[in-house]
Short mmCIF file of C-alpha atoms in Angstrom, two decimals:
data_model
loop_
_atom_site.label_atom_id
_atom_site.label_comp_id
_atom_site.label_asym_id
_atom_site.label_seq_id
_atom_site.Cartn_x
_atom_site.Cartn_y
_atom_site.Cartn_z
CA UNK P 28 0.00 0.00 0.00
CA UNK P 29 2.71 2.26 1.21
CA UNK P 30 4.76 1.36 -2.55
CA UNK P 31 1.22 2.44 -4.34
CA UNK P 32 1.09 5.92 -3.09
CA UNK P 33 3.36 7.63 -4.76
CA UNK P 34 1.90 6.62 -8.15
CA UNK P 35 -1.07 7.56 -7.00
CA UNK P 36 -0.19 11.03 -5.63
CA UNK P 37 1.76 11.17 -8.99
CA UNK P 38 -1.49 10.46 -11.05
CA UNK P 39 -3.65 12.87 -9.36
CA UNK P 40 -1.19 15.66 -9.60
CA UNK P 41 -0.82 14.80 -13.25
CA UNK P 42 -5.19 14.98 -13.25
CA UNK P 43 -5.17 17.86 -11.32
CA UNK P 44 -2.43 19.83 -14.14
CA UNK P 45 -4.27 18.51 -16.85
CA UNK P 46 -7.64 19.81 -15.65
CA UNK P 47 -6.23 23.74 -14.66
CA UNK P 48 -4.49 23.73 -17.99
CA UNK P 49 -8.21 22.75 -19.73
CA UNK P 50 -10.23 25.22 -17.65
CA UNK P 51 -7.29 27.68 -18.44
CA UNK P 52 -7.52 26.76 -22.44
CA UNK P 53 -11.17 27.32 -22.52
CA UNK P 54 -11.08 30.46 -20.17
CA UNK P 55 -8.84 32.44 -22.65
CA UNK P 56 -10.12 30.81 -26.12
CA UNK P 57 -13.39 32.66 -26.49
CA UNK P 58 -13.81 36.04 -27.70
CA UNK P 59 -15.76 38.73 -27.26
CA UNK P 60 -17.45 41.47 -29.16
CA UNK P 61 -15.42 44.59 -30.37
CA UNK P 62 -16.47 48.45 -31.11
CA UNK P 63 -15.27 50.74 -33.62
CA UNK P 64 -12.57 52.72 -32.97
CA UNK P 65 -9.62 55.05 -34.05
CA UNK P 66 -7.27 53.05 -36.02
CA UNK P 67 -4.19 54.63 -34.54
CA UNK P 68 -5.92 53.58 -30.61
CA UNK P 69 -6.70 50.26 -32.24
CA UNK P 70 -3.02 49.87 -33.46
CA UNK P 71 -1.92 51.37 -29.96
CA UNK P 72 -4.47 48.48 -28.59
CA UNK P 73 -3.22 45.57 -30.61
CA UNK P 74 -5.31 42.41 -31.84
CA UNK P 75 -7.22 41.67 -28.74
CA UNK P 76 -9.17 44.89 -28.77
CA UNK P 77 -9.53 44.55 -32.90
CA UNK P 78 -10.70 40.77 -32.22
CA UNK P 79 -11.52 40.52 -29.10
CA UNK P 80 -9.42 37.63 -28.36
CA UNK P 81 -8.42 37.83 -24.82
CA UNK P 82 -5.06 39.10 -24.11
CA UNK P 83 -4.38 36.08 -21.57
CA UNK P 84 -1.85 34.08 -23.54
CA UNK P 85 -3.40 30.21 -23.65
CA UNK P 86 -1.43 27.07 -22.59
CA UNK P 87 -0.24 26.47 -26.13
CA UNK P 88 0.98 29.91 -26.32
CA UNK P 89 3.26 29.87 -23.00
CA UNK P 90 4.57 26.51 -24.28
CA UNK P 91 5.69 27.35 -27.61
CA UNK P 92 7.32 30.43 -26.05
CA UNK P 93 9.23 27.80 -23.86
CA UNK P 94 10.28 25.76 -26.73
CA UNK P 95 11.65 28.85 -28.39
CA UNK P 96 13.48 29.85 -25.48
CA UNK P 97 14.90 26.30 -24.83
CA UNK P 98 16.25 26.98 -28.33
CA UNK P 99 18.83 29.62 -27.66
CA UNK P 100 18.98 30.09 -23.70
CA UNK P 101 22.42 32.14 -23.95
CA UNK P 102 21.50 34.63 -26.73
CA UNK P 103 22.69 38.06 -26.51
CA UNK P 104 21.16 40.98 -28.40
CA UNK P 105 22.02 43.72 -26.41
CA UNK P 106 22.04 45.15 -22.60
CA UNK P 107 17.95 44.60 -22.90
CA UNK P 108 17.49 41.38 -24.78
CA UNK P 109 18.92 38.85 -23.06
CA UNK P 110 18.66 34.77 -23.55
CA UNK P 111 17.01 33.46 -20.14
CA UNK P 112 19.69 31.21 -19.91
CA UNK P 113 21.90 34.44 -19.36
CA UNK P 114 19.48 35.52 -16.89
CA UNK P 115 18.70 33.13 -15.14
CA UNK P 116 22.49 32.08 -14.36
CA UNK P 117 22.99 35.77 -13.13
CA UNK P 118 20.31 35.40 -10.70
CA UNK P 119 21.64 32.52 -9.59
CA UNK P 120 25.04 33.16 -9.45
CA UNK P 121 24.31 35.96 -6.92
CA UNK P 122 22.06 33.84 -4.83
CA UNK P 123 24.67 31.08 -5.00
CA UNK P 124 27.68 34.21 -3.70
CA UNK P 125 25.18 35.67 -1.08
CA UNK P 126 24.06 32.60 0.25
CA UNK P 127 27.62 31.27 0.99
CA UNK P 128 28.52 34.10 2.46
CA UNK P 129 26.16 33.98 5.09
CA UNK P 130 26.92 30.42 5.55
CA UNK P 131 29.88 31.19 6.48
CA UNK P 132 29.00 34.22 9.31
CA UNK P 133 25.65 32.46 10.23
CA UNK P 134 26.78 29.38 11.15
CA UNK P 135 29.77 30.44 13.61
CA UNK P 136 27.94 33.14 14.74
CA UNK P 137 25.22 30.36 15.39
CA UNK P 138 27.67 28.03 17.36
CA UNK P 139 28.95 30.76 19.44
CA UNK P 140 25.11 31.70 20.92
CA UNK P 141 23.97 28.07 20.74
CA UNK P 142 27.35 27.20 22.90
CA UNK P 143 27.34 30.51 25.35
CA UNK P 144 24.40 31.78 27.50
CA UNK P 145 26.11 34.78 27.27
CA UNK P 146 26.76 35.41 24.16
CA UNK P 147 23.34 34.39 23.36
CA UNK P 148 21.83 37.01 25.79
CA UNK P 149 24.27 39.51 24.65
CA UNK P 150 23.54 39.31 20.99
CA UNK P 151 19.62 38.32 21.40
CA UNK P 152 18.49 42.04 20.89
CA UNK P 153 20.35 42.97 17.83
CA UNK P 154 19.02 39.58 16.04
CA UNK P 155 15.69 40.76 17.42
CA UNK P 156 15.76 43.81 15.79
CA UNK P 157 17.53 43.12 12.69
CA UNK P 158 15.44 39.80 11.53
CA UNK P 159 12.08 41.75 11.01
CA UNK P 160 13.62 44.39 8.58
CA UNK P 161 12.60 43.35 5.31
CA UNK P 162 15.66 42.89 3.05
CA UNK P 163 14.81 45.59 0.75
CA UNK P 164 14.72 47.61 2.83
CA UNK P 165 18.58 47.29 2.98
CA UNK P 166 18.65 47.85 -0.73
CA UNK P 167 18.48 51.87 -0.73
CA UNK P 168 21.67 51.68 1.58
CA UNK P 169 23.44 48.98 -0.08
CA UNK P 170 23.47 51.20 -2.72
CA UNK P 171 24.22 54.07 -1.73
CA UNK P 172 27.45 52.46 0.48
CA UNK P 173 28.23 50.12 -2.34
CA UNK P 174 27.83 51.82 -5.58
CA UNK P 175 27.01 48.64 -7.48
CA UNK P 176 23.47 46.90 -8.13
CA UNK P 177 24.95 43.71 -8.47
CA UNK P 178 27.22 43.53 -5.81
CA UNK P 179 23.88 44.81 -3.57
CA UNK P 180 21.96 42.53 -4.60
CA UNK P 181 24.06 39.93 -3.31
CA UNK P 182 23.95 41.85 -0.13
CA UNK P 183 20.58 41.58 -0.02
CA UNK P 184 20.56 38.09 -0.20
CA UNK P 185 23.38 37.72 2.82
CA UNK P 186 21.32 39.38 4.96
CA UNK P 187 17.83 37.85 4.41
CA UNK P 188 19.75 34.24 4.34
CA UNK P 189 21.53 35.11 7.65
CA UNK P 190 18.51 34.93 10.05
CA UNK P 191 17.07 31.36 9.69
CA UNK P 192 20.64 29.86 9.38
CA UNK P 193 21.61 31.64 12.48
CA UNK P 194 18.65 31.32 14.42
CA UNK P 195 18.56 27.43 13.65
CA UNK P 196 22.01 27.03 14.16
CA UNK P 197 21.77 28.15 17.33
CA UNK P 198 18.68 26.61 17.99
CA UNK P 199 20.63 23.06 17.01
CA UNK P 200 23.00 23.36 19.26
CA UNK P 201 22.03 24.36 22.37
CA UNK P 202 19.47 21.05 22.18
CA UNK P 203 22.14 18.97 22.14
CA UNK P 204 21.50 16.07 24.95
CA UNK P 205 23.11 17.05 27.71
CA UNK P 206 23.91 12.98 28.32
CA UNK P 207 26.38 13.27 25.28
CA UNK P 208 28.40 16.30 26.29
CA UNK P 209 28.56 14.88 29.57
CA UNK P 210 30.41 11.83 28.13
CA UNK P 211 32.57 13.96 26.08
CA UNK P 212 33.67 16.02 28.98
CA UNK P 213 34.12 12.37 31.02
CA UNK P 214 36.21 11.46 28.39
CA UNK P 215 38.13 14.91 28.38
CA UNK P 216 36.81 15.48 24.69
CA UNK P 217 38.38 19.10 24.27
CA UNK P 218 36.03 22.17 23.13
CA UNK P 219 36.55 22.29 19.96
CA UNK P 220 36.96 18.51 19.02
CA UNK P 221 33.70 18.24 20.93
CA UNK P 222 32.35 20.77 18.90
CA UNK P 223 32.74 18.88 15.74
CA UNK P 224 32.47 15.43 16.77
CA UNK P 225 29.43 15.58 18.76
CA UNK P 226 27.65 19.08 18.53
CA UNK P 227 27.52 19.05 14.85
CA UNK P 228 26.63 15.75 13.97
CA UNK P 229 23.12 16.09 16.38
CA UNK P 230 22.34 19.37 15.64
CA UNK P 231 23.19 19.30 11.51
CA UNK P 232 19.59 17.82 11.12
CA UNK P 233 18.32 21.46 12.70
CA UNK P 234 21.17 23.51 10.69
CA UNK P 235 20.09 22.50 7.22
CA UNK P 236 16.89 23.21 8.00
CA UNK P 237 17.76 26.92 8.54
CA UNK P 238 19.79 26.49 5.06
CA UNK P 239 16.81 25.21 3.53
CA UNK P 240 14.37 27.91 4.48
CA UNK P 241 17.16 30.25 3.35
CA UNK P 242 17.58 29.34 0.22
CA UNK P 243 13.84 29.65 -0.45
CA UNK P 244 13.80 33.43 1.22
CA UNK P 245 17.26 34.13 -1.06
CA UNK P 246 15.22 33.00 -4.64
CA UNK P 247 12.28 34.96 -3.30
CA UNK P 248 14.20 38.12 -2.58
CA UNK P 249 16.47 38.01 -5.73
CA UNK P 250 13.49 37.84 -8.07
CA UNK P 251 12.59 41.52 -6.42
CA UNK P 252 16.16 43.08 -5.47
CA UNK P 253 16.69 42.34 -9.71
CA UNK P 254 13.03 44.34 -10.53
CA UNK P 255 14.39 47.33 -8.54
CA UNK P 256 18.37 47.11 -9.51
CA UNK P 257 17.55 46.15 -13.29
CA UNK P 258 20.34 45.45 -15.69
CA UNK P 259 20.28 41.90 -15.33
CA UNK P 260 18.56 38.61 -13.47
CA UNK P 261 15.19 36.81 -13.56
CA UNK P 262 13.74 39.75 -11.64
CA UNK P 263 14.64 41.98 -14.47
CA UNK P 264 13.76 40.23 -17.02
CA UNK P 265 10.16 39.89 -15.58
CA UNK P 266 9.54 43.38 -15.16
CA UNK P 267 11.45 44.42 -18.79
CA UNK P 268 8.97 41.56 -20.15
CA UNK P 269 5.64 43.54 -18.74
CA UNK P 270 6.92 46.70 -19.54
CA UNK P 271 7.06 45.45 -23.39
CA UNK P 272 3.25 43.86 -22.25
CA UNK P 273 4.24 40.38 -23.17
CA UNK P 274 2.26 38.50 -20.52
CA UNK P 275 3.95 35.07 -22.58
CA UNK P 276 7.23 35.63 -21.28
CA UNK P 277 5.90 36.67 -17.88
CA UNK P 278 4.34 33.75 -17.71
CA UNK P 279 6.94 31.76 -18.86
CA UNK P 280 9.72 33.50 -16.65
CA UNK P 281 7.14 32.49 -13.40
CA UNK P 282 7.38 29.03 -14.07
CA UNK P 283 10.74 29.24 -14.40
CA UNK P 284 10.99 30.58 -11.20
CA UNK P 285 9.24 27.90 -9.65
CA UNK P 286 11.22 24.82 -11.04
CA UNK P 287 14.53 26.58 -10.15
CA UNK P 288 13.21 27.08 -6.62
CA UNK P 289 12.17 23.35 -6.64
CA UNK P 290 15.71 22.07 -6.98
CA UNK P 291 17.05 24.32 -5.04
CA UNK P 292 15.06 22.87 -1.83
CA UNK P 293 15.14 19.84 -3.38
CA UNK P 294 19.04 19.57 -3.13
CA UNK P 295 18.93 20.77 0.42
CA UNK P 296 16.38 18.59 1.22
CA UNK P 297 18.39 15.74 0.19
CA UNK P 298 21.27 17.29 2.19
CA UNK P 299 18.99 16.99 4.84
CA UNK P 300 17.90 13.31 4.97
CA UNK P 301 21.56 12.63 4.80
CA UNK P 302 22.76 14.17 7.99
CA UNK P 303 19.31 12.85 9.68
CA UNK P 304 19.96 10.02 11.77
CA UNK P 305 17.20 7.97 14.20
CA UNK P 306 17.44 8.31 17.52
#
């Protein structure tokens, strides 16, 4: 029974796509009746207030715009007409540089509080009042320090990744069983060997956790910083797409988003069951 459900949950997702893309094919297919107008507005209009097809693109539509841009990914036209191969590895080469880099504060930082009642009282109220600030609103004075949209974006994405790496980190480690660090100490297990032969394997389950809600705030976030930066990045080529009105490639670029956020949880996910052992 157990083997049987994931075909099944497989088959009704499958049902359930294949039903929303229907409804959706029928919802834009129809068309509706048109009035006379200016030919210059009706040119300024385009076909779907000459027709009156709907200006939703249908399923068929969004999927031959995928095919063409599966085509040629890594095109380059010019500093607006990019492949979304192009874009989409900027995006996530910032991500990927951001992400690291609070990896590499968060976690310490994390072991420090998680080891230290005192450093964990001592730095409680800064996290307190630094976690609920919105990333972007870091952006106008990343800027204005940095000087560079890219390298602020990746900014950005350190310091909304820091929080639930840190926090979880800490979190982690100060649940360690208190039966296991007592044996280490019996056993004159030194700080730091202790640290990483005993702290980190019990709390890594809790520490990629934190990693793998970051990584889903750092895709969120970049998809924004990019619409406000511009130059280059998913984000920017969603908003550069609606300001030329083609809903295809809006379309298009969501979904794109999606999937790339998949495997990126995905991957830490996996990351996760590996480090999770049964008590």
């Amino acid at each position: 029974m157990r083997a049987a459900l994931p075909l099944r949950a497989g088959l009704v997702s499958a049902l359930l796509l294949l039903g929303f893309l229907a409804a959706w094919h029928v919802a834009v297919g129809g068309t509706a009746k048109t009035e006379a107008m200016d030919p210059e507005y009706a040119a300024l209009m385009g076909a779907s207030a000459t027709t009156g097809k709907s200006a939703m693109p249908g399923p068929l539509d969004v999927a031959a715009t995928i095919w063409r841009h599966l085509k040629d990914p890594f095109y380059d036209r010019g500093p607006n007409d990019k492949g979304l191969g192009i874009q989409l590895a900027y995006s996530v080469g910032r991500v990927a540089l951001g992400y690291l880099l609070a990896v590499l504060v968060a976690i310490p930082i994390g072991f420090l509080i998680g080891m230290s009642p005192l450093m964990s009282r001592a730095l409680d109220p800064y996290i307190q009042v630094l976690k609920p600030v919105s990333p972007l609103a870091w952006m106008p004075l990343a800027l204005y320090t940095i000087k560079d949209s890219g390298l602020s974006a990746i900014f950005v994405i350190f310091i909304c990744s820091l929080w639930p790496m840190l926090i979880n980190t800490a979190f982690g480690v100060a649940s360690t069983r208190r039966e296991w660090l007592n044996v280490a100490r019996t056993l004159e297990v030194g700080p730091l060997r202790r640290a990483f032969t005993v702290i980190l394997p019990a709390a890594a389950p809790t520490i990629l956790t934190g990693m793998r809600i970051s990584i889903g705030i750092a895709w969120l976030v970049i998809v924004a910083a990019e619409m406000l930066v511009g130059g280059t990045g998913i984000g920017y080529f969603v908003w550069n797409e609606w300001n030329n009105l083609s809903i295809t490639n809006v379309i298009t670029s969501i979904l794109v988003i999606g999937l790339v956020g998949m495997v990126l949880d995905q991957l830490l996910a996996r990351a996760q069951a590996l480090v999770t052992f049964p008590e």
